[in-house]
Amino acid sequence: MKQIAWVKVIQNKYIKRCMSIVGIVIVLLGAMLLYHITGLRKNEYTKKEPLLLNWTVVSENQTDTDVDLNTFRFDNILTDKKTVYLSRTFVDKGQFQSPVLVVQTHNAALRVFVDGECIYSYGLERYDCGKMVGSGMHSIAMPKDGEQHELMLEFKANGDSYVTRMNDIYITDYATIYTDFLVTNRVTYALSVCLLFIGFVLLLLGMVMMLTRTWFTHLISLGIFSLMVGLWTMGKYNILQIYRVPIWLCTFIEYASMYIGPPSLLLFFRDYPKKADSRWITWMYYIIFWVDSGVTALLFVLHFSGVWHLPHMLRLEQAFVAIVCVYLIILMIACVRKGNRQSRLVICGVILFLLCIGAEWSGYMAGKYWGHEMSWTTGFSSLGTVILISILLLSLSWDIAGKMVDEKEQAVLYKMAYTDNLTGLYNRRFCEERLKSYCYNNIPFTIFNFDMNGLKATNDTHGHSSGDKLIKGFADILTKTFGDKGIVGRMGGDEFIVIVENIEELNCQEEIRHFQKIMSEANKAQSGYVYSTAYGYADSSEIVSDGEIRDVNMVYRLADNRMYENKKTCHDARK
């Protein structure tokens, strides 16, 4: 029982608090280190020329001149498969060695014209086929001749566009475009890489560990959730484009991971409704999980069939995310009320996750509808996910520690119930239950009964400690002989039993001779004790009726009777 007490130290509340503090500190230090490393050369790569003023915007029904893209709204222009043209003059001022025009599109095909000549085209084939065009960043090489040119951008929305503003058009140098992008988005990049790394580690660890423990399936669902948020971050903020991933595929990854994320998070909490011990909370869990999973599957079917594209159902998915988070808070509160204190930490994690999502969503909405850029909120969802996953891992580690304690207790109790304390062999209870199972499953077996000689005389002459040594020594002899062939047990006192499942090559007489040889060697190797025994054996095939073993006790009694016959024969021989 000392082992149980030692393992229970893991659940000490002070150790839990220390683990929480250490985990949070490690995450914060890692984030600060990544932020510092990726921002060391920031000032070297921030040179760019915004093109936001003096635009002419032409759509099907209207023309706007002298437009400032900082304030101009595209709410009813770039939707429903409409075409919009933006034009203005452009002059190379010589400040860039290789000037590049950077344009961000939102689910729209793009063509770029300089002096009436098309120099860049993207997405027209997918647009004509009704496929998702995608959102992403385009870099177009511009002329470097110091002359004035007429620049025109053509946008063709395919019905998925949700853009209201277009204030991210600028000129920069080709040599620094991706470095500048990485430095500007270093926090988002670091968090997304962190989430992908955590996700892969959890997924692989869960797949390996679930071979021995079903508890670790939670690691798989948490790993999938981490991967989904990491992929969503990389898709939304164009990080995947750095690795030459096509724009349409980046957008698909962004939305697909957004839709798969909530069901995988819910899957992690599948055991918590039982802890809450509430029927309606359990029913709500299954309703939310299966509805969300079903809608997600339906959206993918509609997407691949060309009926709807994934961006169409963005608001529905945002509603599902809110519903899932609110439900998780309710679930955790119910668990706390049932005495599960670990759920308090999970509540904090879910609330922080919600706040981070809300902050990033507010920044997005502020830039989209009111023109107030809140770039500091970029990557907050990823940060909230890192915090939530760290807290969930802490909670899961405590649960696993508790289950390991329970397993350890069960193993100790099992050993106490089925093991002989003196010899370490199986006890009478275990042997009787095993014989009953053989009989129930009609498994043929052989019983060897042994009655050790000289125990009473040893106890009377040398004391019970010497008798115990004699018993242990005899147990070792039996284990060396039969330990790799069957079950060796002590029935009590000086009586021992060996149970062997019948195999064709089993020769009982040969096994007895091998046993006697080992016992003779043991007698030669030590002084003070002489090992001797009476034995008898019986096969279950000797007590069979209609092909079935009717009574295991009859097999045992037959072996026992033969043992006493052997004892009587040896006793008569000594006379």
Tab-separated table of C-alpha atoms in Angstrom, residues 18-477:
chain	number	residue	atom	x	y	z
A	18	CYS	CA	3.049	24.262	-9.645
A	19	MET	CA	2.420	22.334	-12.871
A	20	SER	CA	-0.071	24.983	-13.994
A	21	ILE	CA	2.315	27.839	-13.256
A	22	VAL	CA	5.250	26.100	-14.948
A	23	GLY	CA	3.170	25.289	-18.038
A	24	ILE	CA	1.902	28.848	-18.420
A	25	VAL	CA	5.383	30.300	-17.885
A	26	ILE	CA	6.874	27.975	-20.518
A	27	VAL	CA	4.217	28.961	-23.061
A	28	LEU	CA	4.686	32.684	-22.390
A	29	LEU	CA	8.487	32.483	-22.499
A	30	GLY	CA	8.346	30.510	-25.734
A	31	ALA	CA	6.009	33.054	-27.312
A	32	MET	CA	8.198	35.963	-26.178
A	33	LEU	CA	11.319	34.257	-27.524
A	34	LEU	CA	9.731	33.600	-30.917
A	35	TYR	CA	8.424	37.165	-31.046
A	36	HIS	CA	11.881	38.553	-30.280
A	37	ILE	CA	13.770	36.306	-32.710
A	38	THR	CA	11.450	36.959	-35.658
A	39	GLY	CA	11.387	40.716	-35.027
A	40	LEU	CA	15.117	41.399	-34.709
A	41	ARG	CA	15.416	42.813	-38.220
A	42	LYS	CA	11.972	44.323	-38.522
A	43	ASN	CA	13.095	47.820	-39.475
A	44	GLU	CA	15.007	46.510	-42.492
A	45	TYR	CA	11.903	45.207	-44.261
A	46	THR	CA	9.052	47.668	-43.709
A	47	LYS	CA	9.622	49.838	-46.806
A	48	LYS	CA	6.515	49.957	-48.991
A	49	GLU	CA	4.402	52.544	-50.853
A	50	PRO	CA	0.628	52.290	-50.262
A	51	LEU	CA	-1.600	52.930	-53.296
A	52	LEU	CA	-4.805	54.056	-51.609
A	53	LEU	CA	-5.634	57.478	-53.098
A	54	ASN	CA	-6.909	58.820	-56.430
A	55	TRP	CA	-8.592	55.627	-57.600
A	56	THR	CA	-11.491	55.435	-60.028
A	57	VAL	CA	-13.930	52.642	-59.191
A	58	VAL	CA	-16.228	51.434	-62.003
A	59	SER	CA	-18.977	48.867	-61.492
A	60	GLU	CA	-22.047	47.893	-63.497
A	61	ASN	CA	-24.238	50.678	-62.179
A	62	GLN	CA	-21.930	53.423	-60.982
A	63	THR	CA	-18.593	55.182	-61.293
A	64	ASP	CA	-16.758	56.742	-58.376
A	65	THR	CA	-13.782	59.033	-58.881
A	66	ASP	CA	-11.012	60.286	-56.637
A	67	VAL	CA	-11.657	57.359	-54.296
A	68	ASP	CA	-9.744	56.858	-51.049
A	69	LEU	CA	-9.604	53.103	-50.453
A	70	ASN	CA	-9.192	53.727	-46.728
A	71	THR	CA	-12.814	54.803	-46.513
A	72	PHE	CA	-14.512	53.467	-49.656
A	73	ARG	CA	-16.946	50.571	-49.117
A	74	PHE	CA	-17.571	47.724	-51.567
A	75	ASP	CA	-20.612	46.283	-49.747
A	76	ASN	CA	-22.976	46.097	-52.730
A	77	ILE	CA	-20.421	46.263	-55.518
A	78	LEU	CA	-18.155	43.220	-55.358
A	79	THR	CA	-20.872	40.576	-54.900
A	80	ASP	CA	-23.138	38.288	-56.921
A	81	LYS	CA	-20.718	37.620	-59.769
A	82	LYS	CA	-20.228	41.298	-60.521
A	83	THR	CA	-17.129	42.834	-62.123
A	84	VAL	CA	-15.408	45.869	-60.642
A	85	TYR	CA	-12.592	47.934	-62.165
A	86	LEU	CA	-10.124	50.039	-60.184
A	87	SER	CA	-7.845	52.387	-62.105
A	88	ARG	CA	-5.291	55.104	-61.436
A	89	THR	CA	-1.938	56.326	-62.659
A	90	PHE	CA	1.330	54.832	-61.484
A	91	VAL	CA	4.826	56.313	-61.636
A	92	ASP	CA	7.987	54.426	-60.716
A	93	LYS	CA	9.915	56.725	-58.362
A	94	GLY	CA	13.047	54.610	-58.372
A	95	GLN	CA	12.870	53.734	-54.678
A	96	PHE	CA	12.617	49.997	-55.409
A	97	GLN	CA	15.080	47.914	-57.367
A	98	SER	CA	12.375	45.481	-58.498
A	99	PRO	CA	8.976	47.114	-57.882
A	100	VAL	CA	6.138	44.703	-57.202
A	101	LEU	CA	2.428	45.474	-56.866
A	102	VAL	CA	0.819	43.591	-53.977
A	103	VAL	CA	-2.949	43.071	-54.124
A	104	GLN	CA	-5.163	41.156	-51.698
A	105	THR	CA	-8.241	39.545	-53.242
A	106	HIS	CA	-11.273	38.063	-51.504
A	107	ASN	CA	-12.862	35.201	-53.445
A	108	ALA	CA	-12.507	37.031	-56.724
A	109	ALA	CA	-10.622	36.493	-59.982
A	110	LEU	CA	-8.068	39.166	-60.810
A	111	ARG	CA	-6.559	40.708	-63.912
A	112	VAL	CA	-3.995	43.515	-63.868
A	113	PHE	CA	-3.529	45.858	-66.812
A	114	VAL	CA	-0.727	48.371	-67.403
A	115	ASP	CA	-1.415	50.808	-70.250
A	116	GLY	CA	-4.172	48.553	-71.498
A	117	GLU	CA	-2.006	45.411	-71.623
A	118	CYS	CA	-2.802	42.483	-69.304
A	119	ILE	CA	0.329	41.647	-67.319
A	120	TYR	CA	-1.226	39.325	-64.738
A	121	SER	CA	-4.249	37.056	-64.538
A	122	TYR	CA	-5.533	34.746	-61.821
A	123	GLY	CA	-8.609	32.580	-61.338
A	124	LEU	CA	-10.516	33.197	-64.581
A	125	GLU	CA	-10.712	29.505	-65.471
A	126	ARG	CA	-12.046	28.580	-62.042
A	127	TYR	CA	-14.408	31.559	-62.201
A	128	ASP	CA	-15.835	30.421	-65.566
A	129	CYS	CA	-16.291	26.853	-64.231
A	130	GLY	CA	-18.106	28.069	-61.103
A	131	LYS	CA	-15.368	26.802	-58.783
A	132	MET	CA	-14.125	28.539	-55.649
A	133	VAL	CA	-11.516	31.101	-56.653
A	134	GLY	CA	-10.125	31.735	-53.187
A	135	SER	CA	-8.654	34.646	-51.263
A	136	GLY	CA	-4.998	35.514	-51.184
A	137	MET	CA	-2.107	37.821	-51.829
A	138	HIS	CA	-0.907	38.521	-55.377
A	139	SER	CA	2.465	39.993	-56.287
A	140	ILE	CA	2.787	41.488	-59.790
A	141	ALA	CA	6.022	42.795	-61.287
A	142	MET	CA	5.669	46.444	-62.364
A	143	PRO	CA	7.627	48.385	-65.000
A	144	LYS	CA	10.733	50.219	-63.810
A	145	ASP	CA	11.299	53.001	-66.291
A	146	GLY	CA	10.456	56.194	-64.374
A	147	GLU	CA	7.486	56.942	-66.637
A	148	GLN	CA	3.813	57.336	-65.836
A	149	HIS	CA	1.589	54.369	-66.566
A	150	GLU	CA	-2.124	53.693	-66.393
A	151	LEU	CA	-2.840	50.907	-63.876
A	152	MET	CA	-6.161	49.047	-63.899
A	153	LEU	CA	-7.313	46.149	-61.681
A	154	GLU	CA	-10.242	43.960	-62.716
A	155	PHE	CA	-12.028	41.947	-59.999
A	156	LYS	CA	-14.623	39.268	-60.851
A	157	ALA	CA	-16.515	38.103	-57.760
A	158	ASN	CA	-17.822	34.524	-57.931
A	159	GLY	CA	-20.558	34.902	-55.340
A	160	ASP	CA	-18.362	33.955	-52.379
A	161	SER	CA	-16.931	37.424	-51.894
A	162	TYR	CA	-17.579	39.149	-48.580
A	163	VAL	CA	-15.199	42.080	-49.007
A	164	THR	CA	-16.336	45.561	-47.940
A	165	ARG	CA	-12.992	47.366	-48.121
A	166	MET	CA	-9.837	47.019	-50.185
A	167	ASN	CA	-7.136	48.996	-48.424
A	168	ASP	CA	-4.239	46.551	-48.827
A	169	ILE	CA	-2.814	47.559	-52.218
A	170	TYR	CA	0.791	48.737	-52.196
A	171	ILE	CA	4.142	48.738	-54.007
A	172	THR	CA	7.186	47.097	-52.464
A	173	ASP	CA	10.482	45.503	-53.494
A	174	TYR	CA	10.424	41.937	-54.775
A	175	ALA	CA	13.573	41.062	-52.803
A	176	THR	CA	11.926	41.809	-49.470
A	177	ILE	CA	8.246	41.042	-50.071
A	178	TYR	CA	8.140	37.685	-48.278
A	179	THR	CA	10.624	38.689	-45.595
A	180	ASP	CA	8.544	41.779	-44.895
A	181	PHE	CA	5.413	39.645	-44.777
A	182	LEU	CA	6.957	37.207	-42.306
A	183	VAL	CA	8.261	39.948	-40.042
A	184	THR	CA	4.930	41.777	-40.056
A	185	ASN	CA	3.072	38.558	-39.263
A	186	ARG	CA	5.732	37.004	-37.039
A	187	VAL	CA	3.402	36.432	-34.085
A	188	THR	CA	0.765	34.775	-36.263
A	189	TYR	CA	3.393	32.673	-38.008
A	190	ALA	CA	4.992	31.580	-34.734
A	191	LEU	CA	1.624	30.652	-33.200
A	192	SER	CA	0.486	28.719	-36.274
A	193	VAL	CA	3.746	26.750	-36.407
A	194	CYS	CA	3.446	26.093	-32.670
A	195	LEU	CA	-0.112	24.789	-33.119
A	196	LEU	CA	0.881	22.549	-36.019
A	197	PHE	CA	3.804	21.154	-34.041
A	198	ILE	CA	1.634	20.528	-30.980
A	199	GLY	CA	-1.034	18.952	-33.171
A	200	PHE	CA	1.345	16.536	-34.898
A	201	VAL	CA	2.978	15.551	-31.598
A	202	LEU	CA	-0.384	14.948	-29.888
A	203	LEU	CA	-1.737	13.049	-32.883
A	204	LEU	CA	1.260	10.737	-33.146
A	205	LEU	CA	1.523	10.306	-29.372
A	206	GLY	CA	-2.184	9.534	-29.111
A	207	MET	CA	-2.060	6.977	-31.937
A	208	VAL	CA	0.894	5.201	-30.325
A	209	MET	CA	-0.393	5.328	-26.752
A	210	MET	CA	-3.955	4.273	-27.579
A	211	LEU	CA	-2.553	0.826	-28.424
A	212	THR	CA	-2.120	0.293	-24.678
A	213	ARG	CA	-4.573	2.773	-23.113
A	214	THR	CA	-7.903	3.961	-24.541
A	215	TRP	CA	-7.634	7.166	-22.468
A	216	PHE	CA	-5.146	8.570	-24.963
A	217	THR	CA	-7.775	8.887	-27.711
A	218	HIS	CA	-8.374	12.315	-26.161
A	219	LEU	CA	-4.897	13.273	-27.379
A	220	ILE	CA	-5.955	12.461	-30.936
A	221	SER	CA	-9.022	14.727	-30.857
A	222	LEU	CA	-7.001	17.506	-29.206
A	223	GLY	CA	-4.233	17.055	-31.773
A	224	ILE	CA	-6.752	17.340	-34.629
A	225	PHE	CA	-8.177	20.520	-33.079
A	226	SER	CA	-4.687	22.011	-32.757
A	227	LEU	CA	-3.875	21.115	-36.373
A	228	MET	CA	-7.144	22.636	-37.593
A	229	VAL	CA	-6.585	25.963	-35.837
A	230	GLY	CA	-2.970	26.056	-37.038
A	231	LEU	CA	-4.023	25.377	-40.634
A	232	TRP	CA	-6.841	27.923	-40.358
A	233	THR	CA	-4.371	30.573	-39.188
A	234	MET	CA	-1.951	29.789	-42.007
A	235	GLY	CA	-4.744	29.878	-44.577
A	236	LYS	CA	-6.461	33.024	-43.362
A	237	TYR	CA	-3.285	35.096	-43.101
A	238	ASN	CA	-1.776	33.833	-46.389
A	239	ILE	CA	1.130	32.105	-44.646
A	240	LEU	CA	0.658	28.985	-46.786
A	241	GLN	CA	1.349	31.047	-49.893
A	242	ILE	CA	4.957	31.412	-48.772
A	243	TYR	CA	5.262	27.669	-49.435
A	244	ARG	CA	3.803	28.081	-52.955
A	245	VAL	CA	0.410	26.615	-52.064
A	246	PRO	CA	-2.218	27.727	-54.647
A	247	ILE	CA	-4.532	30.492	-53.481
A	248	TRP	CA	-7.711	28.485	-53.973
A	249	LEU	CA	-6.239	25.602	-51.944
A	250	CYS	CA	-5.199	28.002	-49.154
A	251	THR	CA	-8.794	29.207	-48.943
A	252	PHE	CA	-10.147	25.658	-48.955
A	253	ILE	CA	-7.771	24.725	-46.117
A	254	GLU	CA	-8.831	27.838	-44.191
A	255	TYR	CA	-12.547	27.043	-44.321
A	256	ALA	CA	-12.233	23.254	-44.091
A	257	SER	CA	-10.172	23.505	-40.921
A	258	MET	CA	-12.631	26.046	-39.507
A	259	TYR	CA	-15.514	23.616	-39.998
A	260	ILE	CA	-13.654	20.531	-38.693
A	261	GLY	CA	-12.296	22.311	-35.590
A	262	PRO	CA	-15.461	22.498	-33.405
A	263	PRO	CA	-16.454	18.800	-33.740
A	264	SER	CA	-12.902	17.718	-32.881
A	265	LEU	CA	-12.937	19.972	-29.797
A	266	LEU	CA	-16.301	18.544	-28.728
A	267	LEU	CA	-14.909	15.048	-29.183
A	268	PHE	CA	-12.266	15.815	-26.564
A	269	PHE	CA	-15.031	16.534	-24.017
A	270	ARG	CA	-17.042	13.379	-24.719
A	271	ASP	CA	-16.505	12.002	-21.182
A	272	TYR	CA	-17.385	15.210	-19.375
A	273	PRO	CA	-21.229	14.914	-19.599
A	274	LYS	CA	-20.906	11.777	-17.436
A	275	LYS	CA	-19.019	13.817	-14.835
A	276	ALA	CA	-21.775	16.439	-14.923
A	277	ASP	CA	-24.322	13.681	-14.201
A	278	SER	CA	-27.107	15.562	-15.983
A	279	ARG	CA	-29.360	14.005	-18.583
A	280	TRP	CA	-30.165	17.229	-20.437
A	281	ILE	CA	-26.490	18.232	-20.626
A	282	THR	CA	-25.692	14.805	-22.058
A	283	TRP	CA	-28.474	15.114	-24.614
A	284	MET	CA	-27.317	18.627	-25.543
A	285	TYR	CA	-23.811	17.323	-26.090
A	286	TYR	CA	-24.951	14.660	-28.534
A	287	ILE	CA	-27.333	17.036	-30.319
A	288	ILE	CA	-24.685	19.749	-30.784
A	289	PHE	CA	-21.979	17.269	-31.762
A	290	TRP	CA	-24.020	15.346	-34.319
A	291	VAL	CA	-25.729	18.431	-35.788
A	292	ASP	CA	-22.391	20.208	-36.161
A	293	SER	CA	-20.741	17.089	-37.622
A	294	GLY	CA	-23.681	16.475	-39.960
A	295	VAL	CA	-23.780	20.068	-41.204
A	296	THR	CA	-20.014	19.999	-41.722
A	297	ALA	CA	-20.252	16.790	-43.763
A	298	LEU	CA	-23.154	18.273	-45.791
A	299	LEU	CA	-21.167	21.436	-46.516
A	300	PHE	CA	-18.279	19.399	-47.882
A	301	VAL	CA	-20.672	17.428	-50.102
A	302	LEU	CA	-22.220	20.666	-51.402
A	303	HIS	CA	-18.777	22.154	-51.960
A	304	PHE	CA	-17.386	19.257	-53.977
A	305	SER	CA	-20.631	18.933	-55.943
A	306	GLY	CA	-20.385	22.616	-56.928
A	307	VAL	CA	-23.725	23.629	-55.396
A	308	TRP	CA	-22.252	25.837	-52.670
A	309	HIS	CA	-18.762	26.817	-51.734
A	310	LEU	CA	-17.502	26.648	-48.158
A	311	PRO	CA	-17.340	30.479	-47.708
A	312	HIS	CA	-21.118	30.679	-48.252
A	313	MET	CA	-21.802	29.249	-44.777
A	314	LEU	CA	-19.290	31.338	-42.833
A	315	ARG	CA	-21.880	32.948	-40.573
A	316	LEU	CA	-23.474	29.589	-39.772
A	317	GLU	CA	-20.088	28.212	-38.747
A	318	GLN	CA	-19.393	31.271	-36.598
A	319	ALA	CA	-22.720	30.603	-34.847
A	320	PHE	CA	-21.703	26.970	-34.252
A	321	VAL	CA	-18.377	28.083	-32.734
A	322	ALA	CA	-20.245	30.390	-30.346
A	323	ILE	CA	-22.744	27.652	-29.421
A	324	VAL	CA	-19.958	25.118	-28.773
A	325	CYS	CA	-18.041	27.532	-26.526
A	326	VAL	CA	-21.144	28.513	-24.532
A	327	TYR	CA	-22.088	24.843	-24.113
A	328	LEU	CA	-18.583	23.984	-22.906
A	329	ILE	CA	-18.798	26.698	-20.241
A	330	ILE	CA	-22.171	25.325	-19.080
A	331	LEU	CA	-20.735	21.797	-19.100
A	332	MET	CA	-17.727	22.810	-17.004
A	333	ILE	CA	-19.927	24.663	-14.480
A	334	ALA	CA	-22.058	21.516	-14.115
A	335	CYS	CA	-18.912	19.432	-13.578
A	336	VAL	CA	-17.665	21.847	-10.895
A	337	ARG	CA	-20.979	21.575	-9.085
A	338	LYS	CA	-20.513	17.808	-9.038
A	339	GLY	CA	-17.160	18.218	-7.278
A	340	ASN	CA	-14.818	18.115	-10.285
A	341	ARG	CA	-12.453	20.951	-9.368
A	342	GLN	CA	-10.303	20.506	-12.452
A	343	SER	CA	-13.193	21.891	-14.496
A	344	ARG	CA	-12.581	25.340	-12.988
A	345	LEU	CA	-9.308	25.589	-14.858
A	346	VAL	CA	-10.993	24.413	-18.064
A	347	ILE	CA	-13.668	27.102	-17.629
A	348	CYS	CA	-10.915	29.731	-17.462
A	349	GLY	CA	-9.342	28.290	-20.601
A	350	VAL	CA	-12.628	28.309	-22.533
A	351	ILE	CA	-13.404	31.878	-21.420
A	352	LEU	CA	-9.919	33.053	-22.461
A	353	PHE	CA	-10.401	31.246	-25.765
A	354	LEU	CA	-13.720	33.040	-26.285
A	355	LEU	CA	-12.194	36.408	-25.391
A	356	CYS	CA	-9.341	35.894	-27.853
A	357	ILE	CA	-11.738	34.870	-30.626
A	358	GLY	CA	-13.930	37.869	-29.783
A	359	ALA	CA	-10.943	40.238	-29.880
A	360	GLU	CA	-9.795	39.012	-33.291
A	361	TRP	CA	-13.356	39.031	-34.639
A	362	SER	CA	-13.864	42.589	-33.352
A	363	GLY	CA	-10.642	43.687	-35.028
A	364	TYR	CA	-11.754	42.054	-38.262
A	365	MET	CA	-15.196	43.683	-38.133
A	366	ALA	CA	-13.712	47.072	-37.228
A	367	GLY	CA	-11.467	46.960	-40.270
A	368	LYS	CA	-14.156	45.565	-42.541
A	369	TYR	CA	-17.046	47.911	-41.726
A	370	TRP	CA	-15.640	50.958	-39.967
A	371	GLY	CA	-12.174	51.306	-41.435
A	372	HIS	CA	-10.390	51.145	-38.093
A	373	GLU	CA	-7.406	48.831	-38.409
A	374	MET	CA	-6.744	46.774	-35.258
A	375	SER	CA	-3.703	44.837	-36.388
A	376	TRP	CA	-2.767	44.075	-32.781
A	377	THR	CA	-5.667	41.600	-32.621
A	378	THR	CA	-4.171	39.503	-35.451
A	379	GLY	CA	-3.472	35.967	-34.279
A	380	PHE	CA	-5.504	36.256	-31.068
A	381	SER	CA	-7.537	33.163	-31.979
A	382	SER	CA	-4.331	31.162	-32.316
A	383	LEU	CA	-3.038	32.533	-29.021
A	384	GLY	CA	-6.304	31.608	-27.316
A	385	THR	CA	-6.071	28.131	-28.816
A	386	VAL	CA	-2.520	27.652	-27.503
A	387	ILE	CA	-3.690	28.680	-24.029
A	388	LEU	CA	-6.771	26.439	-24.214
A	389	ILE	CA	-4.781	23.419	-25.423
A	390	SER	CA	-2.184	23.959	-22.678
A	391	ILE	CA	-4.944	24.016	-20.047
A	392	LEU	CA	-6.699	20.991	-21.560
A	393	LEU	CA	-3.421	19.074	-21.559
A	394	LEU	CA	-2.920	19.918	-17.894
A	395	SER	CA	-6.456	18.763	-17.120
A	396	LEU	CA	-5.962	15.614	-19.190
A	397	SER	CA	-2.651	14.864	-17.456
A	398	TRP	CA	-4.405	15.046	-14.093
A	399	ASP	CA	-7.136	12.719	-15.327
A	400	ILE	CA	-4.562	10.273	-16.656
A	401	ALA	CA	-2.609	10.486	-13.397
A	402	GLY	CA	-5.804	9.693	-11.509
A	403	LYS	CA	-6.572	6.745	-13.772
A	404	MET	CA	-3.016	5.473	-13.386
A	405	VAL	CA	-3.439	5.680	-9.621
A	406	ASP	CA	-6.662	3.690	-9.922
A	407	GLU	CA	-4.934	1.115	-12.109
A	408	LYS	CA	-2.082	0.877	-9.635
A	409	GLU	CA	-4.539	0.361	-6.813
A	410	GLN	CA	-6.384	-2.274	-8.830
A	411	ALA	CA	-3.106	-4.056	-9.612
A	412	VAL	CA	-2.082	-4.048	-5.945
A	413	LEU	CA	-5.520	-5.268	-4.846
A	414	TYR	CA	-5.484	-7.927	-7.558
A	415	LYS	CA	-2.079	-9.094	-6.403
A	416	MET	CA	-3.228	-9.170	-2.791
A	417	ALA	CA	-6.340	-11.137	-3.744
A	418	TYR	CA	-4.688	-13.709	-6.017
A	419	THR	CA	-1.083	-14.017	-4.809
A	420	ASP	CA	0.434	-15.991	-1.956
A	421	ASN	CA	2.298	-13.490	0.227
A	422	LEU	CA	5.077	-15.867	1.270
A	423	THR	CA	6.079	-17.383	-2.079
A	424	GLY	CA	4.739	-14.916	-4.646
A	425	LEU	CA	2.937	-17.800	-6.368
A	426	TYR	CA	-0.758	-17.731	-7.266
A	427	ASN	CA	-2.996	-18.613	-4.322
A	428	ARG	CA	-5.823	-21.112	-3.955
A	429	ARG	CA	-8.539	-18.638	-5.057
A	430	PHE	CA	-6.803	-17.859	-8.351
A	431	CYS	CA	-6.143	-21.516	-9.156
A	432	GLU	CA	-9.743	-22.523	-8.440
A	433	GLU	CA	-11.103	-19.699	-10.628
A	434	ARG	CA	-8.737	-20.612	-13.448
A	435	LEU	CA	-9.806	-24.277	-13.286
A	436	LYS	CA	-13.470	-23.215	-13.418
A	437	SER	CA	-12.773	-21.065	-16.492
A	438	TYR	CA	-11.077	-24.025	-18.206
A	439	CYS	CA	-14.067	-26.184	-17.444
A	440	TYR	CA	-16.559	-23.512	-18.594
A	441	ASN	CA	-14.703	-23.019	-21.880
A	442	ASN	CA	-14.042	-26.754	-22.265
A	443	ILE	CA	-10.265	-26.245	-22.408
A	444	PRO	CA	-8.326	-29.482	-21.737
A	445	PHE	CA	-5.745	-29.274	-18.949
A	446	THR	CA	-3.503	-31.302	-16.658
A	447	ILE	CA	-3.177	-30.884	-12.887
A	448	PHE	CA	0.013	-31.698	-10.934
A	449	ASN	CA	-0.458	-31.835	-7.160
A	450	PHE	CA	2.545	-31.695	-4.813
A	451	ASP	CA	2.687	-32.304	-1.064
A	452	MET	CA	6.042	-31.214	0.330
A	453	ASN	CA	7.605	-33.513	2.938
A	454	GLY	CA	9.316	-32.494	6.161
A	455	LEU	CA	7.656	-29.095	6.791
A	456	LYS	CA	6.286	-29.979	10.237
A	457	ALA	CA	9.605	-31.481	11.354
A	458	THR	CA	11.492	-28.405	10.160
A	459	ASN	CA	9.099	-26.084	12.008
A	460	ASP	CA	9.374	-28.128	15.195
A	461	THR	CA	13.163	-28.491	15.038
A	462	HIS	CA	14.401	-25.209	13.548
A	463	GLY	CA	11.447	-22.865	13.922
A	464	HIS	CA	8.862	-21.413	11.552
A	465	SER	CA	11.358	-19.081	9.851
A	466	SER	CA	13.258	-22.123	8.649
A	467	GLY	CA	9.974	-23.672	7.548
A	468	ASP	CA	9.213	-20.527	5.519
A	469	LYS	CA	12.605	-20.791	3.811
A	470	LEU	CA	11.863	-24.416	2.979
A	471	ILE	CA	8.516	-23.395	1.409
A	472	LYS	CA	10.121	-20.588	-0.623
A	473	GLY	CA	12.880	-22.873	-1.851
A	474	PHE	CA	10.388	-25.506	-2.958
A	475	ALA	CA	8.323	-22.805	-4.722
A	476	ASP	CA	11.435	-21.733	-6.638
A	477	ILE	CA	12.021	-25.348	-7.756
